[in-house]
Every structure is written in structure tokens, then in C-alpha cells.
PDB file of C-alpha atoms and ligand atoms in Angstrom:
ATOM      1  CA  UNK A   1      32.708  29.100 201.830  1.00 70.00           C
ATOM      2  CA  UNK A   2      29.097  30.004 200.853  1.00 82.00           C
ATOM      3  CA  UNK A   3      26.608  27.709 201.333  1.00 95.00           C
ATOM      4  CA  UNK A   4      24.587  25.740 198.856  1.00 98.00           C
ATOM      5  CA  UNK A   5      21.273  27.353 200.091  1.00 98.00           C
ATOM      6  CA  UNK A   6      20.833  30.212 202.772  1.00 98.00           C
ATOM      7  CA  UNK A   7      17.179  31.431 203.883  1.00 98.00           C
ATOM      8  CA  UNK A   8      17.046  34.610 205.641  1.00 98.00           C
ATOM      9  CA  UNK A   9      13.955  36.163 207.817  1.00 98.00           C
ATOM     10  CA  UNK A  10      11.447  34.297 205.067  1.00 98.00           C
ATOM     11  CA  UNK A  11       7.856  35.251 205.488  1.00 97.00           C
ATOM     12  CA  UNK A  12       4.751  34.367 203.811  1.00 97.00           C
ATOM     13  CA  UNK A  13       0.952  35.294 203.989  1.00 95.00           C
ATOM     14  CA  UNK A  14      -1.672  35.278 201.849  1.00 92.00           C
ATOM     15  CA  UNK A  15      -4.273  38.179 200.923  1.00 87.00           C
ATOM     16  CA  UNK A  16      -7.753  37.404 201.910  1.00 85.00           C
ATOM     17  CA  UNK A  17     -11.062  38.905 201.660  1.00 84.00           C
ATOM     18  CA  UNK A  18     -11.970  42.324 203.171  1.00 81.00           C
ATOM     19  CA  UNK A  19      -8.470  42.933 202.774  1.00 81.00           C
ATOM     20  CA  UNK A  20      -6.961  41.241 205.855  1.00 84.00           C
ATOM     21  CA  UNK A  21      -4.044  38.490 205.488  1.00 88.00           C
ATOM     22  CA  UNK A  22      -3.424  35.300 206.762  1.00 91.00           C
ATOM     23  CA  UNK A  23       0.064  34.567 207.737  1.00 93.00           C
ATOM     24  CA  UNK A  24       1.238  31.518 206.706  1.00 96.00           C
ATOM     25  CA  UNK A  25       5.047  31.111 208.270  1.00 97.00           C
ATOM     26  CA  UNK A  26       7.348  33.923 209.066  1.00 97.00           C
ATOM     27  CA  UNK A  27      10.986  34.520 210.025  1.00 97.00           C
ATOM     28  CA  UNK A  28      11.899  30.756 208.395  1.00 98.00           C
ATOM     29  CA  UNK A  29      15.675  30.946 208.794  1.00 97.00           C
ATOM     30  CA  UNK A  30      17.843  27.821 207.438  1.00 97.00           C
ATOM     31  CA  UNK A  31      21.264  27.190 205.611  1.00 97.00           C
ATOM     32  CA  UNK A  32      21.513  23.934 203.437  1.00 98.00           C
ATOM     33  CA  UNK A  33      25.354  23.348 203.399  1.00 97.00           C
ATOM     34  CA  UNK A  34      27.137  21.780 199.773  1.00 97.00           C
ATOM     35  CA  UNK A  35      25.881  17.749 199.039  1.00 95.00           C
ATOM     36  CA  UNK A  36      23.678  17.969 202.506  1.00 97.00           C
ATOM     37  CA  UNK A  37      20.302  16.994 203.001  1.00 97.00           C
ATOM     38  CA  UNK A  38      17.526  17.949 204.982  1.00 98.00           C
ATOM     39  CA  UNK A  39      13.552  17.572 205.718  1.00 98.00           C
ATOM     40  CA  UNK A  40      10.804  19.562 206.578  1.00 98.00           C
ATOM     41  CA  UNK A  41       7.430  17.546 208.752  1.00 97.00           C
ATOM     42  CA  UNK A  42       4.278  19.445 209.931  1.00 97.00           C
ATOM     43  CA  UNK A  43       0.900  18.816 209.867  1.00 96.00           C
ATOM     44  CA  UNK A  44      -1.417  19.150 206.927  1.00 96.00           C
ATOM     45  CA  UNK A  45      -1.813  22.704 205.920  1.00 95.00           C
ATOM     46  CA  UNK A  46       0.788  24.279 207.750  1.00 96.00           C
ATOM     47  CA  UNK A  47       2.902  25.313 204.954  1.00 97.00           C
ATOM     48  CA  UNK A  48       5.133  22.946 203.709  1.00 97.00           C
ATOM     49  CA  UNK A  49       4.585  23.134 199.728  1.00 96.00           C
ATOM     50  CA  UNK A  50       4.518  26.131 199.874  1.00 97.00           C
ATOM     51  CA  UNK A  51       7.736  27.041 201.431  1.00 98.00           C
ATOM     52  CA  UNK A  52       9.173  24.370 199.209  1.00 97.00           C
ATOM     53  CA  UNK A  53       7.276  26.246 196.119  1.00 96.00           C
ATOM     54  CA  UNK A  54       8.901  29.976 197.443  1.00 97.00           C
ATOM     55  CA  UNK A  55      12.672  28.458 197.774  1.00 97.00           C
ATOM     56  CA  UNK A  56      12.274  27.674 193.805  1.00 95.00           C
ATOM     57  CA  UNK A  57      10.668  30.909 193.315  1.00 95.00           C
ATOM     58  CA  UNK A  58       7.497  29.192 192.271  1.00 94.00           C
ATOM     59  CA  UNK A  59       5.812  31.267 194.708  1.00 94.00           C
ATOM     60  CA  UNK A  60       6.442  34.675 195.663  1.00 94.00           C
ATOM     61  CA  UNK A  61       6.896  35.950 199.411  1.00 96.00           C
ATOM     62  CA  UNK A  62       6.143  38.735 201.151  1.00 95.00           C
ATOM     63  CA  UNK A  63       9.909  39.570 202.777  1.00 96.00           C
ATOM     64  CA  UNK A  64      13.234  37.894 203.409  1.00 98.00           C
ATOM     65  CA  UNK A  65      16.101  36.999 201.297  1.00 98.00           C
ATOM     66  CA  UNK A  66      17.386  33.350 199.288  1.00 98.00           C
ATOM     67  CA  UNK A  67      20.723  33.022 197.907  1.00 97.00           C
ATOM     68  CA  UNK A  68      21.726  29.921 195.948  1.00 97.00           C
ATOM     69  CA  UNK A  69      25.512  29.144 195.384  1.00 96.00           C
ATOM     70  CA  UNK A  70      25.464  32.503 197.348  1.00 95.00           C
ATOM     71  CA  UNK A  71      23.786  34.570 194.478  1.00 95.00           C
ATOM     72  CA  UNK A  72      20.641  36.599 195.741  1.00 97.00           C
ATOM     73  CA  UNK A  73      17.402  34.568 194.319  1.00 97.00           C
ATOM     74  CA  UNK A  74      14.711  36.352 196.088  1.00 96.00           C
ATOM     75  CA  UNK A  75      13.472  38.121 192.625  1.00 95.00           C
ATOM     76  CA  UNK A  76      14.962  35.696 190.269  1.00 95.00           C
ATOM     77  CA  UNK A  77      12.570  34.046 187.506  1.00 93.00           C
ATOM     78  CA  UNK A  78      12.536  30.246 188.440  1.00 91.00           C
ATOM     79  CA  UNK A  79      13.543  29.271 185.094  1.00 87.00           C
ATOM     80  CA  UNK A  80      16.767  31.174 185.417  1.00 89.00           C
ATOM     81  CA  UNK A  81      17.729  29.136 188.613  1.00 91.00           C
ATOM     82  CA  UNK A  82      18.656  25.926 186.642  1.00 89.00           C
ATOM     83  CA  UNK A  83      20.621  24.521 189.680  1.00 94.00           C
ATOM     84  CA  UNK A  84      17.082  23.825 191.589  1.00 96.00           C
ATOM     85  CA  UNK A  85      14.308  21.265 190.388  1.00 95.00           C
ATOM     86  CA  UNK A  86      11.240  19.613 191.950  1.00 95.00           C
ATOM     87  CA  UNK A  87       9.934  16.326 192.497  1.00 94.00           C
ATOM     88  CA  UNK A  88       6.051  17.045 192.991  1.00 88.00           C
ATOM     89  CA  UNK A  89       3.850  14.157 194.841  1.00 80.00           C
ATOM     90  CA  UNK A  90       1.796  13.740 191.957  1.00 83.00           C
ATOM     91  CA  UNK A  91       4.519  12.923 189.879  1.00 82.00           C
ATOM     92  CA  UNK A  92       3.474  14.920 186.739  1.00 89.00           C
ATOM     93  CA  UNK A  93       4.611  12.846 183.785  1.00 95.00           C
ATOM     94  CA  UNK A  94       3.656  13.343 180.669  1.00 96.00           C
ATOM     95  CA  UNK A  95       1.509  11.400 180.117  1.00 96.00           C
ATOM     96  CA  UNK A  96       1.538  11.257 175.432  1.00 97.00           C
ATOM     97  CA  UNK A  97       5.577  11.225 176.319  1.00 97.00           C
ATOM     98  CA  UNK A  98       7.510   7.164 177.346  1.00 97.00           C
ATOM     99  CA  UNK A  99       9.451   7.019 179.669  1.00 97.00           C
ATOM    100  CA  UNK A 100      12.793   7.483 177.966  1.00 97.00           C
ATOM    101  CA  UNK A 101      11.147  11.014 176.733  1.00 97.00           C
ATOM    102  CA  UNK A 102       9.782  12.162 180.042  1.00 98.00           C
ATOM    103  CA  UNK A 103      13.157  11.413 181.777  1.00 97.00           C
ATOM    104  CA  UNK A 104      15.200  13.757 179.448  1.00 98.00           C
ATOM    105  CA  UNK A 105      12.407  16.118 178.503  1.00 97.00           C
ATOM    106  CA  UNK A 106      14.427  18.933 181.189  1.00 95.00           C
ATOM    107  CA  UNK A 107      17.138  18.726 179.057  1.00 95.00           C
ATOM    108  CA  UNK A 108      15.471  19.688 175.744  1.00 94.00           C
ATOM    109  CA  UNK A 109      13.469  22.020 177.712  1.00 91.00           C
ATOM    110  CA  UNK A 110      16.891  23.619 178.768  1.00 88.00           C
ATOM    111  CA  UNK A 111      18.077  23.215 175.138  1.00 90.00           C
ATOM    112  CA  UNK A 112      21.337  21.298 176.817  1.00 92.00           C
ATOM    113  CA  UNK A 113      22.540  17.894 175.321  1.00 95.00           C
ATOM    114  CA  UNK A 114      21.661  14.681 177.400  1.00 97.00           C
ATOM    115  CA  UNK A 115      24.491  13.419 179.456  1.00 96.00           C
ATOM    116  CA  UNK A 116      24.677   9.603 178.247  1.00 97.00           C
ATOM    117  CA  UNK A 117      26.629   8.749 181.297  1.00 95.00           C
ATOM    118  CA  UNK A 118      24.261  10.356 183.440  1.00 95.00           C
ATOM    119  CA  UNK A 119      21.163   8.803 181.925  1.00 96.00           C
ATOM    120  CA  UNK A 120      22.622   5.215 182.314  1.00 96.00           C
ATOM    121  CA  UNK A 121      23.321   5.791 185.865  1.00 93.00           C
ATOM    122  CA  UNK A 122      20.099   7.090 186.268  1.00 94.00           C
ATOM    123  CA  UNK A 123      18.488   4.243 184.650  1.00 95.00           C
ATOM    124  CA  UNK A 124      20.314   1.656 186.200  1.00 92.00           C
ATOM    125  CA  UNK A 125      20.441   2.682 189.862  1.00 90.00           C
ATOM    126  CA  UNK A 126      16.485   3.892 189.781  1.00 90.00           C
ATOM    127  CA  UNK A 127      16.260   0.050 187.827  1.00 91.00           C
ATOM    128  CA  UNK A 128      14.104   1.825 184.797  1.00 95.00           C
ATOM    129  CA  UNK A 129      16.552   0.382 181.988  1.00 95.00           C
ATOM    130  CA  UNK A 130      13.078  -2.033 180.420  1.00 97.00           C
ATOM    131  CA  UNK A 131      10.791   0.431 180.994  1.00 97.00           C
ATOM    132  CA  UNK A 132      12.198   3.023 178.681  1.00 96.00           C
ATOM    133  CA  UNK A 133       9.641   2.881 175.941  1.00 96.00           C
ATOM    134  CA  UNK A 134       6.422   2.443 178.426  1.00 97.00           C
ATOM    135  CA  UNK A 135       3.828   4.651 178.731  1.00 97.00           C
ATOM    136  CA  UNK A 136       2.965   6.091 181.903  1.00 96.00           C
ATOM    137  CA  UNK A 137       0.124   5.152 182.020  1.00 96.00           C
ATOM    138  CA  UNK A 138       1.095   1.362 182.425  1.00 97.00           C
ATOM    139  CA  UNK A 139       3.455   1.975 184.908  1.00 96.00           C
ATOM    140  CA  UNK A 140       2.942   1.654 189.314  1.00 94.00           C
ATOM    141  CA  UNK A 141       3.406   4.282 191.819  1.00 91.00           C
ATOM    142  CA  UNK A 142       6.642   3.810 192.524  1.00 91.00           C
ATOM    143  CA  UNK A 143       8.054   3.445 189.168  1.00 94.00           C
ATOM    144  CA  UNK A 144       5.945   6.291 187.951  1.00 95.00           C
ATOM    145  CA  UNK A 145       8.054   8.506 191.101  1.00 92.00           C
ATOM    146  CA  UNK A 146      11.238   6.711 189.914  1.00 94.00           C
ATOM    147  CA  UNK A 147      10.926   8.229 186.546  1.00 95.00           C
ATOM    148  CA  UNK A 148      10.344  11.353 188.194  1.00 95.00           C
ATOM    149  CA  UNK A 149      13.676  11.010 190.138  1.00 94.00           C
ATOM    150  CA  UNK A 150      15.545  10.398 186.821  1.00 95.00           C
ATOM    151  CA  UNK A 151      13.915  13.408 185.116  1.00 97.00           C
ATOM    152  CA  UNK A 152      14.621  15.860 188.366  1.00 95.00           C
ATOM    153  CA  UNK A 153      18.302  14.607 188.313  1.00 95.00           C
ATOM    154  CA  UNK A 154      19.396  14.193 184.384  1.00 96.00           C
ATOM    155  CA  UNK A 155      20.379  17.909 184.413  1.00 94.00           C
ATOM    156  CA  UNK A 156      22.249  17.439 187.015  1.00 94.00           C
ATOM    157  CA  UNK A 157      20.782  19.810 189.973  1.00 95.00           C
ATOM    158  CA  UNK A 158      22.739  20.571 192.871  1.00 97.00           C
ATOM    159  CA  UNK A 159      19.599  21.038 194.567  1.00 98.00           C
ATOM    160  CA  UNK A 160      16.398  18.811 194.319  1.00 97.00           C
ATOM    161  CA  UNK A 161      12.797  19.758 196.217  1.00 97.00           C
ATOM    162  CA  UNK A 162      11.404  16.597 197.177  1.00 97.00           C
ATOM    163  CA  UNK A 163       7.747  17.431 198.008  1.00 96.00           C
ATOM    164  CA  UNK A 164       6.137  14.122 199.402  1.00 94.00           C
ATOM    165  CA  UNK A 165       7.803  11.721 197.040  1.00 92.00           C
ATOM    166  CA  UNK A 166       6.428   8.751 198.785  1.00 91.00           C
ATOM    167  CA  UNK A 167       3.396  10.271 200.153  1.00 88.00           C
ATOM    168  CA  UNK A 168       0.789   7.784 197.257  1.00 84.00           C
ATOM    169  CA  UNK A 169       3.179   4.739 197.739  1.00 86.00           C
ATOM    170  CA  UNK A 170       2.289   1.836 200.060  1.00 88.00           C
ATOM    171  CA  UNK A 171       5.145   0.890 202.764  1.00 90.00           C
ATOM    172  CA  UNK A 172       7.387  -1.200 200.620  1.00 90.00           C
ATOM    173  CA  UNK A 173       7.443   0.783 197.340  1.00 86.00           C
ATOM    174  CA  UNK A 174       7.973   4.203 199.550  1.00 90.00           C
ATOM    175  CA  UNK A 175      10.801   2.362 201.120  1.00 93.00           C
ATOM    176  CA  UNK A 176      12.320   1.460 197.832  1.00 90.00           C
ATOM    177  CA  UNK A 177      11.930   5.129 196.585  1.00 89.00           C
ATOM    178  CA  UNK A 178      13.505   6.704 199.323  1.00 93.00           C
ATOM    179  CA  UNK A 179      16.462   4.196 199.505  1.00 93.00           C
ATOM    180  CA  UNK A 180      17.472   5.114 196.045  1.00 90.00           C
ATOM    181  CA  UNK A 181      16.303   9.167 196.550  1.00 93.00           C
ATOM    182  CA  UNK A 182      19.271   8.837 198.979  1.00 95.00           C
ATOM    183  CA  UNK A 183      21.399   6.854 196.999  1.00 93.00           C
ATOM    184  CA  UNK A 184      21.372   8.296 193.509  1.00 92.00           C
ATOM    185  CA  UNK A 185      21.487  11.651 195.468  1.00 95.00           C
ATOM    186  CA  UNK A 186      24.738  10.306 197.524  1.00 95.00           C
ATOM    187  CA  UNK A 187      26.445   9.620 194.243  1.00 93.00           C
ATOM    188  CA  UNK A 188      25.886  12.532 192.220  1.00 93.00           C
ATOM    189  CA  UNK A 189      26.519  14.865 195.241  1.00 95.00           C
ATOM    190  CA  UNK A 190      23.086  16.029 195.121  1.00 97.00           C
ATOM    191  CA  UNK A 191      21.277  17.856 198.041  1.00 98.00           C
ATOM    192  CA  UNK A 192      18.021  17.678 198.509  1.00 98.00           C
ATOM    193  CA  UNK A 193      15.119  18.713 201.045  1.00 98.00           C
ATOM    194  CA  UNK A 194      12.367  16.277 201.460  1.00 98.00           C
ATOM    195  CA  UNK A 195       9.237  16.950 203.090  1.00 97.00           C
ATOM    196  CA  UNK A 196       7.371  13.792 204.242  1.00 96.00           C
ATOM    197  CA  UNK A 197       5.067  12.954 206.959  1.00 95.00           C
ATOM    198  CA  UNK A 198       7.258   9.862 207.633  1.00 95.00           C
ATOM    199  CA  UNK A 199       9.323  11.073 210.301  1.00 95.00           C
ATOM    200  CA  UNK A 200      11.352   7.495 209.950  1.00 95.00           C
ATOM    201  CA  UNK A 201      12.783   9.164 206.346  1.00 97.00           C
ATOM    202  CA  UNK A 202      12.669  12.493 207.856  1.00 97.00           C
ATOM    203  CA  UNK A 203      15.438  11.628 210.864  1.00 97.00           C
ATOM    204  CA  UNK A 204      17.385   9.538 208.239  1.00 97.00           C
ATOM    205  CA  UNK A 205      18.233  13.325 206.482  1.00 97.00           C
ATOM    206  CA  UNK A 206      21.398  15.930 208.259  1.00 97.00           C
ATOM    207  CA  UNK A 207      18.789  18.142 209.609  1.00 97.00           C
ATOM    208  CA  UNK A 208      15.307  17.600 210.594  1.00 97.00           C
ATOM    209  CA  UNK A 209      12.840  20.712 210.629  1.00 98.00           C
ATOM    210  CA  UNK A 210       9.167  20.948 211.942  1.00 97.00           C
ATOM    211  CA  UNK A 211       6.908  23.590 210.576  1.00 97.00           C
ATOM    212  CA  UNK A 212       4.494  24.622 213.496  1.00 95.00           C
ATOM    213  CA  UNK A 213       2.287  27.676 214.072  1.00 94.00           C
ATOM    214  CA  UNK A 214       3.749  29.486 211.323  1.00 96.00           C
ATOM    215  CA  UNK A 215       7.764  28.708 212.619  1.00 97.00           C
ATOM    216  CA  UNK A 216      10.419  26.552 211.120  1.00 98.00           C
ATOM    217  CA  UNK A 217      12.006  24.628 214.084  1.00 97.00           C
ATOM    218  CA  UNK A 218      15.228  22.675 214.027  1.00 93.00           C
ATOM    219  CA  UNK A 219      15.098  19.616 215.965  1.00 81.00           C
ATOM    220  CA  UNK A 220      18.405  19.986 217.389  1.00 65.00           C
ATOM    221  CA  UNK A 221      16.633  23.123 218.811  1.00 51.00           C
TER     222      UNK A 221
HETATM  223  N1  ATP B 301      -2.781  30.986 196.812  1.00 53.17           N
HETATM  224  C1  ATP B 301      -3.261  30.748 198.032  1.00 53.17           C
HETATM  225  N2  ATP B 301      -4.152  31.615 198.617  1.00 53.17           N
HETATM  226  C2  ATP B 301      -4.615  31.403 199.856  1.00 53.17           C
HETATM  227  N3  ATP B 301      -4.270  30.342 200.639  1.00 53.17           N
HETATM  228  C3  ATP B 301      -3.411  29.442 200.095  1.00 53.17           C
HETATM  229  C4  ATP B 301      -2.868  29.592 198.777  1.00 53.17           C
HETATM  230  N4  ATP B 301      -2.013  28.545 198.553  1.00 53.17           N
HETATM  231  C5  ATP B 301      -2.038  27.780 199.675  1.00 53.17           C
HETATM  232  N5  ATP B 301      -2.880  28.314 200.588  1.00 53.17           N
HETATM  233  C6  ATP B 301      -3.154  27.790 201.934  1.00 53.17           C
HETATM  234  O1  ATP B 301      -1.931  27.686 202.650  1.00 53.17           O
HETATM  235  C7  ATP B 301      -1.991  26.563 203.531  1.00 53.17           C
HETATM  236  C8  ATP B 301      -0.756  25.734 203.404  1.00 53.17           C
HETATM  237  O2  ATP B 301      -0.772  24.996 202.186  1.00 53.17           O
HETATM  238  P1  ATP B 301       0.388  23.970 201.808  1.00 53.17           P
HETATM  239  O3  ATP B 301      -0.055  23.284 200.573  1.00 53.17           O
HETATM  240  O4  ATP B 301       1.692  24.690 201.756  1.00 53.17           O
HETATM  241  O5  ATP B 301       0.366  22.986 203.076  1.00 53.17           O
HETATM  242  P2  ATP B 301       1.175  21.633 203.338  1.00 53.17           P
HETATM  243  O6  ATP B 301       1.873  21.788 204.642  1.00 53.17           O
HETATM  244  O7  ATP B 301       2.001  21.306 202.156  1.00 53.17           O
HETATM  245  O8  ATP B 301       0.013  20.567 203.522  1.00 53.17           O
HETATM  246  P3  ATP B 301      -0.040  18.994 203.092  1.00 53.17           P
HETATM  247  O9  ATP B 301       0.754  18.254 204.130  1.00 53.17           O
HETATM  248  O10 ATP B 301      -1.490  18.669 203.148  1.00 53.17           O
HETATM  249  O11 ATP B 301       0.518  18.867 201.706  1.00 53.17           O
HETATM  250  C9  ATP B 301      -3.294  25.844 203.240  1.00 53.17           C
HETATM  251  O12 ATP B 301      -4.228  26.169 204.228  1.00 53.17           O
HETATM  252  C10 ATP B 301      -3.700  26.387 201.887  1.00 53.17           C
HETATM  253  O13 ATP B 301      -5.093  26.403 201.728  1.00 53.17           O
HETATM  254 MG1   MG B 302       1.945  19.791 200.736  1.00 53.17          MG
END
């Protein structure tokens, strides 16, 4: 059976000036297997968005092959993989939009209906049901990257790109995320890969991966 995800011989650099390149990571191999999960740790600057950012084909590489649902994706337009979306560090609500129209904004955006079941789960398991007609900018940290959860999952990826989601979250409130990240994710079958400095969350995933001079390592080795 294919896998959900499969990265083959991925390599990126970047063009500097006087025409030389910086290399970036090369040869990232990985396979992401149906409702699995998985994280990626490294230091600062080695990569990590970025490699998140080229599996979505928000960034383009250099060589190497991705297949989703075992289609080839390497070329593909991100907009026509609607089986992958991001939840960015930042959170990036919008911020004239509540919270009832940021969550399903992907799904007028994809001009599909919104799944009413799905949206109640969503708002009752992330615990946003009285917040629906706030606006962002009276919410917290952690319910502002709640709503982001809800809007990632209401059309119903099979793959979510969690870049940092508790990275501007104190202790408790990053805790709280990342217990429901796993649990909403668990119950719609989602997988995701989270990349976190918090190698606690990290080892709580199937498969841990360090980034490191430019190589993806599995910790199993
Ligand atoms: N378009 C670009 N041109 C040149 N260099 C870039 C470009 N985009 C990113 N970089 C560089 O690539 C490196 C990796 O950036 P990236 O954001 O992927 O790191 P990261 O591992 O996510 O770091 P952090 O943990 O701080 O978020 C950085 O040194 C960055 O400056
Ligand atoms: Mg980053």
C-alpha cells in the first residue's frame, strides 16, 4: 500500500551572490505512513521551515521527488494539493474575520460546503464553542493557535504541517495545545509532522527526526 507521504533524495540550496549557492539540506529521505505522525528538531536556522514549506510545495527545491497518496507532487501548484495544510507559528488569523469566520474561511476558499459535524467537533474538542464571534484580537496565545488548529483541520486534511505550534506559548498553554494537536488529530485520522524545539512533544510523535549539517536523521538511526 502506498504511503501517505514519501520523500525521495530531497535537496535544497539557495542562490547567493557572485553566483555561488548555499546548501541548505540534501538527500532528506522519509516516508510518513497513513494516520502516523512524526517531528522534525534542529537548531535555529538549519532548515526546518523550510523543508516543511518544500513538502507543501510552498517552496521550490532544487532535486528529488514527493508523492502524496502516491501521486508525484514535486511540480504540483500547492493549491492543487488540497490533502496538505499548515499550521504556521504565527498563527495568521485574520485579523477583520471572528473566529467562527477564520475557522471555516479554507472551506469557502476551496468553494466546498462546511462540514457541520466536523465544525462541532472541532469546536468542542479545541473548547472554542464561546469564542465563536470574538475577534482575534481579544483572544490569548493559545486560543489564537487553537483557532488555527480548527481552521487547518475543517477541510479535513489527511496531512497537517505543524511548524512550531507552541513555539509563542508559555509551558502550560503549549501543553494544552499539543494535547489536543494529538487528540483532534487521533480522531479524525489525521497525520501530521510537527517541528518543535521541545524534544518532550517531539519523542511523544512515531518518528523523531533531527535536521543537522544539512541531513535529516532518524533517531532510531
Ligand atoms: N529565500 C531564501 N534565500 C536565502 N536564504 C534563505 C531563504 N529562506 C531561508 N533562508 C535561510 O535558510 C536558513 C534556514 O531557514 P529556516 O527558516 O528553514 O530555519 P529553521 O530551522 O526553521 O529555523 P528556526 O528554528 O529559527 O525557525 C536560514 O539561514 C535562512 O536565512
Ligand atoms: Mg522555522
Amino acid at each position: 500500500m502506498n504511503k501517505l507521504l514519501e520523500v525521495r533524495n530531497l535537496t535544497k540550496s539557495f542562490a547567493q551572490p557572485l553566483g555561488a549557492s548555499h546548501m541548505l539540506w540534501q538527500n532528506v529521505n522519509f516516508a510518513l505512513g497513513y494516520g502516523e505522525n512524526m517531528s522534525i528538531c534542529g537548531e535555529s536556522g538549519s532548515g526546518k521551515s523550510t523543508l516543511l514549506f518544500a513538502l507543501g510545495r510552498l517552496e521550490d527545491v532544487q532535486s528529488g521527488k514527493i508523492f502524496f497518496e502516491g501521486k508525484e507532487v514535486t511540480d504540483e501548484k500547492s493549491s492543487n494539493i488540497k490533502g496538505i495544510r499548515y499550521i504556521f507559528q504565527h498563527y495568521q488569523l485574520v485579523n477583520e474575520l471572528d473566529v467562527y469566520e477564520n475557522i471555516v474561511l479554507p472551506c469557502y476558499m476551496q468553494r466546498c460546503p462546511v462540514d457541520a459535524k466536523l465544525l462541532k467537533l472541532l469546536l468542542e474538542t479545541l473548547k472554542l464553542e464561546s469564542l465563536q464571534h470574538r475577534m482575534p484580537a481579544y483572544l490569548s496565545g493559545g486560543e489564537r493557535q487553537r483557532i488555527a488548529i480548527a481552521r487547518a483541520l475543517i477541510t479535513q486534511p489527511k496531512l497537517l504541517l505543524a511548524d512550531e505550534p507552541t513555539g509563542s506559548l508559555d509551558e502550560d498553554s503549549g501543553r494544552q495545545v499539543m494535547d489536543l494537536l494529538f487528540y483532534v488529530c487521533k480522531t479524525l485520522g489525521t497525520s501530521f509532522i510537527l517541528v518543535t524545539h521541545n524534544i518532550s512533544f517531539a519523542k511523544e510523535t512515531n518518528h523523531v527526526f533531527y535536521l543537522k549539517q544539512g541531513t535529516l536523521l532518524n533517531e532510531e538511526g
